[in-house]
XYZ file of C-alpha atoms in Angstrom:
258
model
C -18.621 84.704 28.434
C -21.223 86.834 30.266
C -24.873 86.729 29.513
C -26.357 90.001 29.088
C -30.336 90.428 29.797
C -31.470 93.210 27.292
C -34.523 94.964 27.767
C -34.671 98.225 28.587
C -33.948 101.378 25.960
C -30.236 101.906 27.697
C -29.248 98.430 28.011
C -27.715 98.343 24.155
C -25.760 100.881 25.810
C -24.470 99.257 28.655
C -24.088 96.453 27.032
C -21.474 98.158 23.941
C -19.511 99.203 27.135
C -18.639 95.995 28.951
C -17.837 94.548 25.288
C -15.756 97.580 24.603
C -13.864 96.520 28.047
C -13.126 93.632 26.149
C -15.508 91.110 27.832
C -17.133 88.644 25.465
C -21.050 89.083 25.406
C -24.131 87.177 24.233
C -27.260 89.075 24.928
C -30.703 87.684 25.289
C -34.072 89.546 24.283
C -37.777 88.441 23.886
C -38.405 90.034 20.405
C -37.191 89.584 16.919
C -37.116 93.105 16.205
C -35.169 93.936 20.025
C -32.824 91.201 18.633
C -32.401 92.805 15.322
C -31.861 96.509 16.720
C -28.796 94.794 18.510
C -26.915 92.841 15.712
C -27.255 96.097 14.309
C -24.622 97.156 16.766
C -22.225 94.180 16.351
C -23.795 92.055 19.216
C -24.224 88.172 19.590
C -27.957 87.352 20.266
C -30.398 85.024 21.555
C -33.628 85.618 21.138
C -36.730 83.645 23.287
C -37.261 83.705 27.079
C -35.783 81.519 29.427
C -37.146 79.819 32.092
C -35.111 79.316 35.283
C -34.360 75.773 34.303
C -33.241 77.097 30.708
C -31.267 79.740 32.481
C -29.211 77.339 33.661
C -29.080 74.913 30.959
C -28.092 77.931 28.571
C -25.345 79.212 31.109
C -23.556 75.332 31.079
C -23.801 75.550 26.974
C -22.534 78.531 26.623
C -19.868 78.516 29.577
C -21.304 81.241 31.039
C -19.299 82.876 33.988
C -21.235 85.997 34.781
C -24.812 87.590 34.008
C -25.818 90.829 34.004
C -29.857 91.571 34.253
C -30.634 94.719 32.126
C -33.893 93.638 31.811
C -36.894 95.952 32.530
C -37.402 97.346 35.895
C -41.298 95.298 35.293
C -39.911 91.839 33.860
C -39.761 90.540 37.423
C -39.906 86.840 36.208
C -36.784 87.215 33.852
C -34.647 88.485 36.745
C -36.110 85.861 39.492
C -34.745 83.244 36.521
C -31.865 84.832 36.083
C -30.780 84.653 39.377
C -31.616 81.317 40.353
C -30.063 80.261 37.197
C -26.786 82.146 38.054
C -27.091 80.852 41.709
C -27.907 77.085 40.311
C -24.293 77.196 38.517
C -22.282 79.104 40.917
C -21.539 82.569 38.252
C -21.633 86.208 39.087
C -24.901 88.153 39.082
C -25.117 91.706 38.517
C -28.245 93.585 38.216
C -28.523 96.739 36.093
C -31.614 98.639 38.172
C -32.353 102.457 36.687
C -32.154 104.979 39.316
C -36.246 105.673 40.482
C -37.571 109.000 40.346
C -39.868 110.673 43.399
C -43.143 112.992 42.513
C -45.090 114.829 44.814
C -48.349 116.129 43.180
C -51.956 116.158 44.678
C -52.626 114.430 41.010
C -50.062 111.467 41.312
C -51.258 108.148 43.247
C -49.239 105.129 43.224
C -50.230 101.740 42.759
C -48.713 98.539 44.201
C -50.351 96.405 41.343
C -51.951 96.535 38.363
C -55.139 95.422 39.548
C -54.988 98.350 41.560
C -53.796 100.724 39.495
C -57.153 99.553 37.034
C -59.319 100.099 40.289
C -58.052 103.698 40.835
C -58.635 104.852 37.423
C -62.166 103.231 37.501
C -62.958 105.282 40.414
C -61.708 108.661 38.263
C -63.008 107.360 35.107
C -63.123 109.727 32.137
C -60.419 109.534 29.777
C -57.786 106.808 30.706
C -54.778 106.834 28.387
C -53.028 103.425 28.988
C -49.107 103.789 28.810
C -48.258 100.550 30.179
C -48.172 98.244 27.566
C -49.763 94.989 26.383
C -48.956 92.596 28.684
C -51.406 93.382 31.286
C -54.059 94.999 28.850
C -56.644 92.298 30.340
C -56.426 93.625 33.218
C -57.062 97.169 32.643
C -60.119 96.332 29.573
C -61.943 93.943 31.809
C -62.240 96.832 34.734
C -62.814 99.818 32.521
C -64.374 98.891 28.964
C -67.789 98.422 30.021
C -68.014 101.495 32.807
C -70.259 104.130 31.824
C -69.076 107.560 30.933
C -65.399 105.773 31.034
C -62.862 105.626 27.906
C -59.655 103.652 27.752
C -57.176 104.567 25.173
C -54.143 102.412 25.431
C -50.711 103.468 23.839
C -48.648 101.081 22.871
C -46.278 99.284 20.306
C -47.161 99.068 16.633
C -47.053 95.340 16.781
C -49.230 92.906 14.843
C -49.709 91.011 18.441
C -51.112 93.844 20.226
C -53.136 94.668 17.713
C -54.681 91.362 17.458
C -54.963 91.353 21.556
C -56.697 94.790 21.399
C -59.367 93.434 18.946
C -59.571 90.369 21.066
C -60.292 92.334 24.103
C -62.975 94.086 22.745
C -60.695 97.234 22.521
C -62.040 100.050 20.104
C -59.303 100.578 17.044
C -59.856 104.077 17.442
C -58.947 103.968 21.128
C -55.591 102.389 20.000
C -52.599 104.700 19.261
C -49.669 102.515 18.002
C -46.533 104.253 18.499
C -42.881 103.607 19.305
C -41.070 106.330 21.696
C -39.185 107.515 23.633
C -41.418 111.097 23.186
C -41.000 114.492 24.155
C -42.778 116.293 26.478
C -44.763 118.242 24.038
C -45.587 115.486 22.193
C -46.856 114.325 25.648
C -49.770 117.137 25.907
C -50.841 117.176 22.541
C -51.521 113.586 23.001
C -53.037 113.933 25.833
C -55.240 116.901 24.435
C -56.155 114.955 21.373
C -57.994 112.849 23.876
C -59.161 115.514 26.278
C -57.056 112.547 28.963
C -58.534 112.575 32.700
C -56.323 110.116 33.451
C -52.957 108.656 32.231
C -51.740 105.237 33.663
C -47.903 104.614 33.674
C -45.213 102.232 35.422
C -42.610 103.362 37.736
C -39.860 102.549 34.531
C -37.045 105.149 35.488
C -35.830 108.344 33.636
C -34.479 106.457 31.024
C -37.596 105.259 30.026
C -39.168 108.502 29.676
C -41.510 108.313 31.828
C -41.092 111.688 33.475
C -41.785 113.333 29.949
C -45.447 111.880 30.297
C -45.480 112.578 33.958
C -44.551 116.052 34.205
C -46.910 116.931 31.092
C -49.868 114.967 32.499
C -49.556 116.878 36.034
C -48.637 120.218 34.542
C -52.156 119.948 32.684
C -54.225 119.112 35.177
C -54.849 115.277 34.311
C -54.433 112.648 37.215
C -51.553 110.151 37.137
C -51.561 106.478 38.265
C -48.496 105.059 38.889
C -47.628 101.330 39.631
C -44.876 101.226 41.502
C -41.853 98.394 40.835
C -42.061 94.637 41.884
C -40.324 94.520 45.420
C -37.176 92.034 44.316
C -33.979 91.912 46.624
C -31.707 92.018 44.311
C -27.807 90.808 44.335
C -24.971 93.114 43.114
C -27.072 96.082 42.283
C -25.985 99.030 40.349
C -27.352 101.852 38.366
C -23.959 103.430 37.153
C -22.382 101.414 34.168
C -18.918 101.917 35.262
C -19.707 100.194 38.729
C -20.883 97.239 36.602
C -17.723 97.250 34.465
C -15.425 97.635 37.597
C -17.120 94.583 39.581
C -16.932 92.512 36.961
C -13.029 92.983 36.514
C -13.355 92.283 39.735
C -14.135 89.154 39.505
C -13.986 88.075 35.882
C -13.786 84.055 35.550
C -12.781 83.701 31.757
C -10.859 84.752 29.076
C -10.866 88.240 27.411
C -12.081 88.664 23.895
């Protein structure tokens, strides 16, 4: 059986192509509605994180012989986990890592954290659309919300949590657009020129993330871009190619096929 980290929009994907090599699969994702979009597809899934500890509790139950870490390029705790779970028990790790894209604009900075990423766009202030996501909303609100002539909008899921965290971070509800992508690029500059944007914060999430839709329309109007780069992980078995991953695990496949 190989565990399969889900998290990313082309990990469903990858994941429909090891189990159409005839590998048996179980998947794990954070969210109910991640979890749902994959049953959907015919997929066995977990759904909760895993501590390293659980990691390798949950490979032992499930006679786990191999993981694969789709998760997101950012969820640098899931894949530290992962691999010290997969190292704990002796099974094959193979990381799923989207290929990284290079800009070079007198608009673009980059941004090892998000603490500095915040301080950056404080120093441009304006209008800074937030593209980044919930998880380290804190961060940006407690650096930016109370700046004079400074607005942060921050774009993110329409869920009922980050909803409730933007209203308990003081964040405006008409600062909040709640919206699910991948979008175009046009869609891209008329958000941005709904909000006359100054200045649009992103992560460094890989093509297939679509981040070089709101990159490319942010610099080709003018409006600065922070980017925060990717957590520095070494990283075992690494591939970006989905047939690579399918070929090493034949490789060295421990188990028997579905």
């Amino acid at each position: 059986m190989i565990l399969f980290l889900a998290g990313t929009s082309d990990a469903r994907e990858l994941a429909l192509t090891i189990k159409a090599a005839g590998y048996p699969l179980l998947a794990t994702v954070v969210t109910e509605n991640a979890a749902r979009e994959l049953k959907e597809h015919g997929l066995d899934v977990h759904t909760g994180r895993l501590d390293q500890e659980e990691f390798g509790t949950f490979i032992e139950k499930h006679k786990i012989t191999a993981v694969v870490d789709a998760s997101h390029p950012f969820a640098e705790e899931a894949s530290k986990n992962a691999m010290a779970g997969a190292k704990s028990k002796g099974v094959l790790y193979i990381r799923y890592e989207r290929d990284t894209q290079s800009y070079h604009d007198n608009n673009l900075l980059l941004a090892d954290t998000y603490e500095e990423a915040a301080d950056q766009a404080a120093r441009i202030g304006g209008v800074v659309m937030l593209t980044t996501g919930s998880k380290t909303l804190q961060t940006f609100t407690e650096k930016l919300l109370d700046l004079p002539d400074t607005t942060l909008i921050a774009r993110m899921l329409p869920r009922k949590d980050n909803m409730e965290k933007c209203e308990e971070l003081g964040l405006k509800q008409k600062n909040i657009v709640a919206i699910q992508g991948p979008f175009s690029r046009d869609f891209n500059k008329a958000l941005f020129q709904q909000f006359n944007v100054t200045v649009m914060v992103t992560k460094e999430s890989g093509k297939q993330g679509a981040v070089d839709e709101k990159v490319e329309a942010a610099l080709e109007m003018g409006i600065q871009v922070v980017m925060i780069k990717r957590p520095k992980i070494t990283y075992e078995n690494r591939y970006s190619n989905f047939e690579e991953i399918v070929n090493h695990i034949s490789r060295e496949w421990r188990g028997v096929l579905a």
